[in-house]
Coordinates of N, CA and C in Angstrom, one line a residue:
Chain A
G461 N 9.5 7.6 47.9 CA 8.2 6.9 48.0 C 7.6 6.8 46.7
A462 N 6.4 6.2 46.7 CA 5.6 6.0 45.5 C 4.1 6.0 45.9
V463 N 3.6 7.2 46.1 CA 2.2 7.3 46.6 C 1.3 7.7 45.5
V464 N 0.2 6.9 45.5 CA -0.9 7.2 44.5 C -2.2 7.5 45.2
S465 N -2.8 8.6 44.8 CA -4.1 9.0 45.4 C -5.2 8.9 44.4
Q466 N -6.4 8.7 45.0 CA -7.6 8.7 44.2 C -8.6 9.6 44.8
H467 N -9.4 10.2 43.9 CA -10.5 11.1 44.4 C -11.7 11.0 43.5
P468 N -12.9 10.9 44.0 CA -13.2 10.8 45.4 C -12.9 9.3 46.0
S469 N -13.0 9.2 47.3 CA -12.9 7.8 47.8 C -14.2 7.1 47.7
W470 N -15.3 7.8 47.7 CA -16.6 7.1 47.4 C -17.5 8.1 46.8
V471 N -18.4 7.6 46.0 CA -19.4 8.5 45.3 C -20.7 7.7 45.1
I472 N -21.8 8.4 45.3 CA -23.1 7.8 45.1 C -23.8 8.7 44.0
C473 N -24.3 8.1 43.0 CA -24.9 8.9 41.9 C -26.2 8.2 41.5
K474 N -27.0 9.0 40.7 CA -28.2 8.5 40.2 C -27.9 7.8 38.8
S475 N -28.7 6.8 38.5 CA -28.6 6.1 37.2 C -28.7 7.1 36.1
G476 N -27.8 7.0 35.1 CA -27.8 7.9 33.9 C -26.9 9.1 34.0
T477 N -26.3 9.3 35.2 CA -25.4 10.4 35.3 C -24.0 9.9 35.1
S478 N -23.0 10.8 34.9 CA -21.6 10.5 34.7 C -20.8 10.8 35.9
V479 N -19.8 10.0 36.1 CA -19.0 10.2 37.3 C -17.5 10.2 36.9
K480 N -16.7 11.1 37.4 CA -15.3 11.2 37.1 C -14.5 10.8 38.3
I481 N -13.5 9.9 38.1 CA -12.6 9.5 39.2 C -11.2 9.9 38.8
E482 N -10.5 10.5 39.7 CA -9.1 11.0 39.4 C -8.1 10.1 40.1
C483 N -7.0 9.8 39.4 CA -5.9 9.1 40.0 C -4.6 9.9 39.8
R484 N -3.9 10.1 40.9 CA -2.7 11.0 40.8 C -1.5 10.2 41.4
S485 N -0.4 10.3 40.8 CA 0.9 9.9 41.4 C 1.5 11.1 42.1
L486 N 1.6 11.1 43.4 CA 2.0 12.3 44.1 C 3.5 12.6 44.1
D487 N 4.3 11.6 44.1 CA 5.7 11.9 44.3 C 6.6 11.3 43.2
F488 N 6.0 10.9 42.1 CA 6.7 10.4 41.0 C 6.0 10.6 39.7
Q489 N 6.7 10.5 38.6 CA 6.0 10.6 37.3 C 5.7 9.2 36.8
A490 N 4.4 9.0 36.5 CA 3.9 7.7 36.1 C 4.0 7.5 34.6
T491 N 4.8 6.6 34.2 CA 4.8 6.3 32.7 C 3.5 5.6 32.2
T492 N 3.0 4.8 33.1 CA 1.8 4.1 32.7 C 0.8 4.1 33.9
M493 N -0.4 4.2 33.6 CA -1.4 4.1 34.7 C -2.4 3.0 34.3
F494 N -3.0 2.3 35.3 CA -3.9 1.2 35.0 C -5.2 1.4 35.8
W495 N -6.3 1.0 35.2 CA -7.5 1.1 36.0 C -8.1 -0.3 36.1
Y496 N -8.5 -0.7 37.4 CA -9.0 -2.0 37.7 C -10.4 -1.8 38.3
R497 N -11.2 -2.9 38.2 CA -12.5 -2.9 38.8 C -12.6 -4.1 39.7
Q498 N -13.2 -4.0 40.9 CA -13.3 -5.1 41.8 C -14.7 -5.2 42.3
F499 N -15.4 -6.3 41.9 CA -16.7 -6.6 42.4 C -16.6 -7.3 43.8
P500 N -17.7 -7.3 44.6 CA -17.6 -7.9 45.9 C -17.1 -9.3 45.8
K501 N -16.2 -9.7 46.7 CA -15.6 -11.0 46.8 C -15.0 -11.5 45.6
Q502 N -14.6 -10.6 44.7 CA -13.9 -11.0 43.4 C -12.5 -10.3 43.5
S503 N -11.7 -10.8 42.6 CA -10.4 -10.2 42.5 C -10.4 -9.0 41.6
L504 N -9.3 -8.3 41.5 CA -9.2 -7.1 40.6 C -9.1 -7.6 39.2
M505 N -9.9 -6.9 38.3 CA -9.8 -7.1 36.9 C -9.4 -5.9 36.2
L506 N -8.4 -6.0 35.4 CA -7.9 -4.9 34.6 C -8.9 -4.4 33.6
M507 N -9.2 -3.1 33.6 CA -10.1 -2.5 32.6 C -9.3 -1.9 31.5
A508 N -8.3 -1.2 31.8 CA -7.6 -0.5 30.7 C -6.2 0.0 31.2
T509 N -5.4 0.2 30.2 CA -4.0 0.7 30.4 C -3.9 2.0 29.7
S510 N -3.3 3.0 30.4 CA -3.1 4.3 29.7 C -1.7 4.8 29.9
N511 N -1.2 5.4 28.8 CA 0.0 6.1 28.8 C -0.2 7.6 28.5
E512 N 0.6 8.4 29.1 CA 0.5 9.8 29.0 C 0.5 10.3 27.5
G513 N -0.6 11.0 27.2 CA -0.6 11.6 25.8 C -1.1 10.7 24.7
S514 N -1.4 9.4 25.1 CA -2.0 8.5 24.0 C -3.3 7.9 24.5
K515 N -3.9 7.3 23.5 CA -5.2 6.7 23.9 C -5.0 5.4 24.7
A516 N -6.0 5.2 25.6 CA -6.0 4.1 26.5 C -6.2 2.8 25.7
T517 N -5.6 1.7 26.2 CA -5.9 0.4 25.6 C -6.8 -0.4 26.6
Y518 N -8.0 -0.8 26.0 CA -9.0 -1.4 26.9 C -8.9 -2.9 26.8
E519 N -9.3 -3.5 27.9 CA -9.3 -5.0 27.9 C -10.6 -5.5 27.2
Q520 N -10.6 -6.7 26.7 CA -11.7 -7.3 26.1 C -12.9 -7.2 27.0
G521 N -14.0 -6.8 26.4 CA -15.3 -6.7 27.2 C -15.5 -5.4 27.9
V522 N -14.6 -4.5 27.9 CA -14.7 -3.2 28.5 C -15.1 -2.2 27.5
E523 N -16.2 -1.5 27.6 CA -16.7 -0.6 26.6 C -15.9 0.8 26.7
K524 N -15.2 1.1 25.7 CA -14.4 2.3 25.8 C -15.2 3.6 25.7
D525 N -16.4 3.5 25.1 CA -17.3 4.7 25.1 C -18.0 4.9 26.4
K526 N -18.0 3.9 27.2 CA -18.7 4.0 28.5 C -17.7 4.4 29.6
F527 N -16.5 3.9 29.5 CA -15.4 4.2 30.5 C -14.4 5.0 29.8
L528 N -14.5 6.3 29.9 CA -13.6 7.2 29.2 C -12.3 7.5 30.1
I529 N -11.2 7.2 29.5 CA -9.9 7.4 30.2 C -9.1 8.5 29.6
N530 N -8.7 9.5 30.4 CA -7.8 10.5 29.9 C -6.6 10.6 30.8
H531 N -5.4 10.6 30.1 CA -4.1 10.6 30.8 C -3.4 11.8 30.3
A532 N -3.8 13.0 30.8 CA -3.3 14.2 30.2 C -1.9 14.6 30.7
S533 N -1.4 14.0 31.8 CA -0.1 14.4 32.3 C 0.6 13.1 32.9
L534 N 1.8 13.2 33.3 CA 2.5 12.1 33.8 C 2.1 11.9 35.3
T535 N 1.3 12.7 35.8 CA 0.8 12.5 37.2 C -0.7 12.4 37.4
L536 N -1.4 12.4 36.3 CA -2.9 12.4 36.4 C -3.5 11.6 35.3
S537 N -4.4 10.7 35.8 CA -5.3 10.0 34.8 C -6.7 10.0 35.4
T538 N -7.7 10.2 34.5 CA -9.0 10.2 35.0 C -9.9 9.1 34.3
L539 N -10.8 8.6 35.0 CA -11.7 7.6 34.5 C -13.1 8.2 34.7
T540 N -13.9 8.3 33.6 CA -15.2 8.8 33.6 C -16.2 7.7 33.2
V541 N -17.1 7.4 34.2 CA -18.1 6.4 33.9 C -19.3 7.2 33.4
T542 N -19.6 7.0 32.1 CA -20.7 7.7 31.5 C -22.0 7.0 31.6
S543 N -23.1 7.7 31.7 CA -24.4 7.1 31.9 C -24.4 5.9 32.8
A544 N -24.0 6.1 34.0 CA -23.8 5.0 34.9 C -25.1 4.3 35.2
H545 N -25.0 3.0 35.4 CA -26.1 2.2 35.8 C -25.8 1.4 37.0
P546 N -26.8 0.8 37.7 CA -26.5 0.1 38.9 C -25.5 -1.0 38.8
E547 N -25.4 -1.6 37.6 CA -24.4 -2.7 37.4 C -23.0 -2.2 37.3
D548 N -22.9 -0.9 37.2 CA -21.5 -0.3 37.2 C -21.0 -0.1 38.7
S549 N -21.9 -0.3 39.6 CA -21.5 -0.1 41.0 C -20.4 -1.1 41.3
S550 N -19.3 -0.6 41.8 CA -18.1 -1.4 42.0 C -17.0 -0.6 42.7
F551 N -15.9 -1.3 43.0 CA -14.7 -0.6 43.6 C -13.7 -0.4 42.5
Y552 N -13.4 0.8 42.2 CA -12.5 1.1 41.1 C -11.1 1.5 41.7
I553 N -10.1 0.9 41.3 CA -8.7 1.1 41.8 C -7.8 1.4 40.6
C554 N -7.0 2.4 40.8 CA -6.0 2.7 39.8 C -4.6 2.4 40.3
S555 N -3.7 2.2 39.4 CA -2.3 2.0 39.8 C -1.4 2.7 38.8
A556 N -0.2 2.9 39.2 CA 0.8 3.6 38.4 C 2.1 2.9 38.4
S557 N 2.8 2.9 37.3 CA 4.2 2.4 37.3 C 5.2 3.5 36.9
K558 N 6.4 3.4 37.4 CA 7.4 4.4 37.0 C 8.6 3.7 36.4
R559 N 9.2 4.3 35.5 CA 10.2 3.7 34.6 C 11.4 3.2 35.4
E560 N 11.8 3.9 36.5 CA 13.0 3.6 37.2 C 12.9 2.4 38.1
T561 N 11.7 1.9 38.3 CA 11.6 0.8 39.2 C 11.5 -0.5 38.3
S562 N 11.4 -1.6 39.0 CA 11.3 -2.9 38.3 C 10.1 -2.9 37.4
P563 N 10.3 -3.4 36.2 CA 9.2 -3.5 35.2 C 8.0 -4.1 35.9
N564 N 6.8 -3.5 35.7 CA 5.6 -4.1 36.1 C 5.4 -3.9 37.6
E565 N 6.2 -3.2 38.4 CA 5.9 -3.0 39.8 C 4.9 -1.8 39.7
Q566 N 3.7 -2.1 40.2 CA 2.7 -1.1 40.2 C 2.4 -0.6 41.6
F567 N 2.1 0.6 41.7 CA 1.7 1.2 43.0 C 0.3 1.6 43.0
F568 N -0.5 1.2 43.9 CA -1.9 1.3 43.9 C -2.5 2.4 44.7
G569 N -3.6 3.0 44.2 CA -4.3 4.0 44.9 C -5.2 3.3 45.9
P570 N -5.9 4.1 46.7 CA -6.8 3.6 47.8 C -8.1 3.1 47.3
G571 N -8.5 3.4 46.0 CA -9.7 2.9 45.5 C -10.8 4.0 45.6
T572 N -11.9 3.8 44.8 CA -13.1 4.6 44.8 C -14.3 3.7 44.8
R573 N -15.1 3.8 45.8 CA -16.3 3.0 45.8 C -17.4 3.8 45.1
L574 N -17.9 3.2 44.0 CA -19.0 3.8 43.2 C -20.3 3.1 43.5
T575 N -21.3 3.8 43.9 CA -22.7 3.2 44.0 C -23.6 4.0 43.1
V576 N -24.3 3.3 42.2 CA -25.2 3.9 41.3 C -26.6 3.4 41.7
L577 N -27.4 4.4 42.0 CA -28.8 4.1 42.5 C -29.8 3.9 41.4
Chain B
K1437 N -3.2 -18.0 28.2 CA -3.7 -16.9 29.1 C -3.3 -17.2 30.5
Q1438 N -2.7 -16.3 31.2 CA -2.3 -16.5 32.6 C -3.5 -16.6 33.5
E1439 N -3.4 -17.6 34.4 CA -4.5 -17.7 35.4 C -3.8 -17.9 36.7
V1440 N -4.3 -17.3 37.8 CA -3.7 -17.3 39.1 C -4.7 -17.9 40.1
T1441 N -4.3 -18.9 40.9 CA -5.1 -19.5 41.8 C -4.5 -19.4 43.2
Q1442 N -5.3 -19.0 44.2 CA -4.8 -18.9 45.6 C -5.6 -19.9 46.5
I1443 N -4.8 -20.6 47.2 CA -5.4 -21.6 48.2 C -4.8 -21.3 49.6
P1444 N -5.5 -21.4 50.7 CA -7.0 -21.5 50.7 C -7.7 -20.2 50.4
A1445 N -9.0 -20.2 50.2 CA -9.7 -19.0 50.0 C -9.9 -18.2 51.3
A1446 N -9.9 -18.9 52.4 CA -10.0 -18.3 53.7 C -9.3 -19.1 54.7
L1447 N -8.7 -18.4 55.7 CA -7.9 -19.1 56.7 C -8.1 -18.3 58.0
S1448 N -8.4 -19.1 59.1 CA -8.6 -18.5 60.4 C -7.6 -19.2 61.4
V1449 N -6.7 -18.4 62.0 CA -5.7 -19.0 62.9 C -5.7 -18.2 64.2
P1450 N -5.2 -18.9 65.3 CA -5.0 -18.1 66.5 C -3.7 -17.3 66.5
E1451 N -3.7 -16.2 67.2 CA -2.6 -15.3 67.3 C -1.3 -16.1 67.6
G1452 N -0.2 -15.7 67.0 CA 1.1 -16.3 67.3 C 1.4 -17.5 66.3
E1453 N 0.5 -18.0 65.6 CA 0.7 -19.1 64.7 C 1.5 -18.7 63.5
N1454 N 2.3 -19.6 63.0 CA 3.0 -19.4 61.7 C 2.1 -19.9 60.6
L1455 N 2.0 -19.3 59.4 CA 1.1 -19.8 58.4 C 1.7 -19.6 57.0
V1456 N 1.1 -20.3 56.1 CA 1.6 -20.3 54.7 C 0.4 -20.1 53.8
L1457 N 0.5 -19.1 52.9 CA -0.5 -18.9 51.9 C 0.1 -19.3 50.5
N1458 N -0.8 -19.9 49.7 CA -0.3 -20.4 48.4 C -0.8 -19.7 47.2
C1459 N 0.0 -19.6 46.2 CA -0.4 -19.0 44.9 C 0.2 -19.9 43.8
S1460 N -0.6 -20.2 42.8 CA -0.1 -20.9 41.7 C -0.5 -20.2 40.4
F1461 N 0.3 -20.3 39.4 CA 0.1 -19.6 38.1 C 0.3 -20.5 37.0
T1462 N -0.4 -20.3 35.8 CA -0.3 -21.3 34.8 C 0.8 -21.0 33.8
D1463 N 1.2 -19.8 33.6 CA 2.3 -19.5 32.6 C 3.5 -19.1 33.4
S1464 N 4.5 -19.9 33.3 CA 5.7 -19.7 34.2 C 6.7 -18.7 33.6
A1465 N 6.4 -18.2 32.4 CA 7.2 -17.2 31.8 C 7.0 -15.8 32.4
I1466 N 7.2 -15.6 33.6 CA 7.0 -14.4 34.3 C 8.3 -13.7 34.7
Y1467 N 8.4 -12.4 34.8 CA 9.6 -11.8 35.2 C 9.6 -11.3 36.7
N1468 N 8.4 -11.4 37.3 CA 8.3 -11.1 38.7 C 6.9 -11.6 39.2
L1469 N 6.8 -11.5 40.5 CA 5.5 -11.9 41.2 C 5.4 -10.9 42.4
Q1470 N 4.2 -10.4 42.6 CA 3.9 -9.6 43.7 C 2.9 -10.1 44.7
W1471 N 3.1 -9.9 45.9 CA 2.1 -10.2 47.0 C 1.6 -8.8 47.5
F1472 N 0.3 -8.8 47.7 CA -0.3 -7.6 48.2 C -1.2 -7.9 49.4
R1473 N -1.5 -6.9 50.1 CA -2.5 -7.0 51.2 C -3.6 -6.0 50.9
Q1474 N -4.8 -6.4 51.1 CA -6.0 -5.5 51.0 C -6.9 -5.6 52.2
D1475 N -7.0 -4.5 52.9 CA -8.0 -4.4 54.0 C -9.4 -4.1 53.4
P1476 N -10.4 -4.5 54.2 CA -11.8 -4.3 53.7 C -12.1 -2.9 53.2
G1477 N -12.6 -2.8 52.0 CA -12.9 -1.5 51.4 C -11.8 -0.6 51.1
K1478 N -10.6 -1.1 51.1 CA -9.4 -0.3 50.9 C -8.6 -0.8 49.6
G1479 N -7.6 0.0 49.3 CA -6.8 -0.3 48.1 C -5.8 -1.4 48.5
L1480 N -4.8 -1.5 47.6 CA -3.8 -2.6 47.8 C -2.5 -2.0 48.4
T1481 N -1.9 -2.7 49.3 CA -0.6 -2.4 49.8 C 0.4 -3.5 49.4
S1482 N 1.4 -3.0 48.7 CA 2.4 -4.0 48.2 C 3.2 -4.5 49.4
L1483 N 3.4 -5.8 49.4 CA 4.1 -6.5 50.5 C 5.5 -6.9 50.1
L1484 N 5.5 -7.6 49.0 CA 6.8 -8.1 48.5 C 6.7 -8.3 47.0
L1485 N 7.8 -8.0 46.3 CA 8.0 -8.3 44.9 C 9.2 -9.2 44.7
I1486 N 9.0 -10.3 44.0 CA 10.1 -11.2 43.8 C 10.4 -11.2 42.3
Q1487 N 11.6 -11.0 42.0 CA 12.1 -11.1 40.6 C 12.2 -12.5 40.2
S1488 N 12.1 -12.8 38.9 CA 12.1 -14.2 38.4 C 13.5 -14.8 38.7
S1489 N 14.5 -14.0 38.9 CA 15.8 -14.6 39.2 C 16.0 -14.9 40.7
Q1490 N 15.0 -14.5 41.5 CA 15.2 -14.7 42.9 C 14.3 -15.9 43.3
R1491 N 14.7 -16.5 44.5 CA 14.0 -17.6 45.0 C 13.1 -17.2 46.1
E1492 N 13.5 -16.1 46.8 CA 12.7 -15.6 47.9 C 13.0 -14.2 48.3
Q1493 N 12.1 -13.6 49.0 CA 12.2 -12.2 49.5 C 11.7 -12.2 50.9
T1494 N 12.3 -11.4 51.7 CA 11.9 -11.3 53.1 C 11.6 -9.8 53.5
S1495 N 10.6 -9.6 54.3 CA 10.3 -8.3 54.8 C 9.7 -8.5 56.2
G1496 N 10.5 -8.3 57.2 CA 10.0 -8.4 58.6 C 9.6 -9.9 58.8
R1497 N 8.3 -10.0 59.2 CA 7.8 -11.4 59.5 C 7.3 -12.1 58.2
L1498 N 7.4 -11.5 57.1 CA 7.0 -12.0 55.9 C 8.1 -12.6 55.0
N1499 N 7.9 -13.7 54.5 CA 8.8 -14.3 53.6 C 8.1 -14.9 52.4
A1500 N 8.4 -14.5 51.2 CA 7.8 -15.0 50.0 C 8.8 -15.8 49.2
S1501 N 8.4 -17.0 48.7 CA 9.2 -17.8 47.8 C 8.6 -17.9 46.5
L1502 N 9.5 -18.2 45.5 CA 9.0 -18.3 44.1 C 9.7 -19.5 43.5
D1503 N 8.9 -20.4 42.9 CA 9.4 -21.5 42.1 C 8.7 -21.4 40.7
K1504 N 9.5 -20.7 39.8 CA 8.9 -20.5 38.5 C 8.6 -21.8 37.8
S1505 N 9.5 -22.7 37.8 CA 9.3 -23.9 37.0 C 8.0 -24.7 37.4
S1506 N 7.7 -24.6 38.6 CA 6.4 -25.3 39.0 C 5.2 -24.4 39.1
G1507 N 5.5 -23.1 38.8 CA 4.4 -22.1 38.8 C 3.8 -21.9 40.2
R1508 N 4.6 -21.8 41.2 CA 4.1 -21.6 42.5 C 4.9 -20.6 43.3
S1509 N 4.1 -19.9 44.2 CA 4.7 -19.0 45.2 C 4.0 -19.2 46.5
T1510 N 4.8 -19.0 47.6 CA 4.2 -19.1 48.9 C 4.5 -17.8 49.7
L1511 N 3.6 -17.4 50.5 CA 3.8 -16.3 51.4 C 3.7 -16.9 52.9
Y1512 N 4.9 -16.8 53.5 CA 5.0 -17.3 54.9 C 4.9 -16.1 55.9
I1513 N 4.0 -16.2 56.8 CA 3.8 -15.2 57.8 C 4.2 -15.8 59.2
A1514 N 5.2 -15.2 59.8 CA 5.6 -15.8 61.1 C 4.9 -15.0 62.3
A1515 N 4.7 -15.8 63.3 CA 4.1 -15.2 64.5 C 3.0 -14.2 64.2
S1516 N 1.9 -14.8 63.7 CA 0.8 -13.9 63.2 C 0.2 -13.1 64.3
Q1517 N -0.3 -11.9 63.9 CA -0.9 -11.0 64.8 C -2.3 -10.6 64.3
P1518 N -3.2 -10.2 65.2 CA -4.6 -9.8 64.7 C -4.5 -8.7 63.7
G1519 N -3.5 -7.8 63.7 CA -3.4 -6.8 62.7 C -3.0 -7.3 61.3
D1520 N -2.7 -8.6 61.3 CA -2.4 -9.2 60.0 C -3.7 -9.6 59.2
S1521 N -4.8 -9.6 59.9 CA -6.1 -9.9 59.3 C -6.3 -9.0 58.1
A1522 N -6.5 -9.7 57.0 CA -6.7 -8.9 55.7 C -6.9 -10.0 54.6
T1523 N -7.1 -9.5 53.4 CA -7.1 -10.4 52.2 C -5.7 -10.3 51.5
Y1524 N -5.1 -11.4 51.3 CA -3.7 -11.4 50.6 C -3.9 -11.8 49.2
L1525 N -3.4 -11.0 48.3 CA -3.5 -11.2 46.9 C -2.1 -11.4 46.3
C1526 N -2.0 -12.4 45.3 CA -0.8 -12.5 44.6 C -1.1 -12.1 43.1
A1527 N -0.1 -11.6 42.4 CA -0.3 -11.1 41.1 C 0.9 -11.4 40.2
V1528 N 0.7 -11.8 39.0 CA 1.8 -12.0 38.1 C 1.5 -11.3 36.7
P1529 N 2.5 -11.0 36.0 CA 2.3 -10.3 34.7 C 1.6 -11.3 33.7
Q1530 N 0.8 -10.7 32.8 CA 0.2 -11.4 31.7 C 1.3 -11.5 30.5
G1531 N 1.8 -12.6 30.3 CA 2.8 -12.7 29.2 C 4.0 -11.9 29.5
G1532 N 4.5 -11.2 28.6 CA 5.6 -10.3 28.8 C 5.2 -8.8 29.0
S1533 N 3.9 -8.6 29.3 CA 3.4 -7.3 29.3 C 3.4 -6.7 30.8
E1534 N 3.0 -5.5 30.9 CA 2.9 -4.9 32.2 C 1.6 -5.2 32.9
K1535 N 0.7 -5.9 32.2 CA -0.6 -6.2 32.8 C -0.5 -7.2 33.9
L1536 N -1.1 -7.0 35.0 CA -1.1 -7.9 36.1 C -2.4 -8.7 36.1
V1537 N -2.2 -10.0 36.4 CA -3.3 -10.9 36.6 C -3.3 -11.3 38.1
F1538 N -4.5 -11.1 38.7 CA -4.6 -11.3 40.2 C -5.3 -12.6 40.5
G1539 N -4.9 -13.2 41.6 CA -5.7 -14.3 42.2 C -6.9 -13.7 42.9
K1540 N -7.8 -14.6 43.4 CA -8.9 -14.1 44.1 C -8.6 -13.8 45.6
G1541 N -7.4 -14.2 46.0 CA -7.0 -13.8 47.3 C -7.3 -14.9 48.4
T1542 N -6.6 -14.7 49.5 CA -6.9 -15.6 50.7 C -7.2 -14.6 51.8
K1543 N -8.4 -14.8 52.4 CA -8.9 -13.9 53.5 C -8.4 -14.5 54.8
L1544 N -7.5 -13.8 55.4 CA -6.9 -14.3 56.6 C -7.5 -13.6 57.8
T1545 N -7.8 -14.4 58.8 CA -8.3 -13.9 60.1 C -7.4 -14.4 61.2
V1546 N -6.8 -13.5 62.0 CA -6.0 -13.9 63.1 C -6.7 -13.6 64.4
N1547 N -7.1 -14.6 65.1 CA -7.9 -14.4 66.3 C -7.0 -14.1 67.6
P1548 N -7.4 -13.1 68.3 CA -6.6 -12.8 69.6 C -6.7 -13.9 70.6

């Protein structure tokens, strides 16, 4: 199998606080993990790509100091939304790829709904 | 830059009907294409992955085709059921990278 989990599944926080979202590959080692954001009625937009032990690569327009990504092991990546504001409210989804499968086949987590009040 | 378009944006059909969802992409230099299903408020479930060397892939009542030269893919759903109601997304790689570019999806409603 190729199961990816996310925690928490939803979170509500006050403006100005920081929120950490975890993404875990449960039954495989993920060579690369990806973080996406999805606004209502919009498609998924890639925010950043992370490889274990190295700095994440951010997409154009994504603030790396606001969205901190840590990929400390082959099974865990975290996304921290720092000083969250209402406009950061969104559905955050991670995915992971493993070397032994087809290049670019990504396995997706269930998502985290962030609401910033 | 890769762009993905899905038509129609929404589709409502009676139960039992066969249907086709369309996906087009601007850069045909892809090595695969994936179709996903997304239920409201949920993550993505991978349905089918077609390699660039393949013309189609089948899984149960689903059949996906790929025409790289014309930049098109279709997802055929046979004998639709209410449980098929969801948003269907297609995605292709950006250039030769691992980055996926998604379409906006087709929201399918199958009425009992």
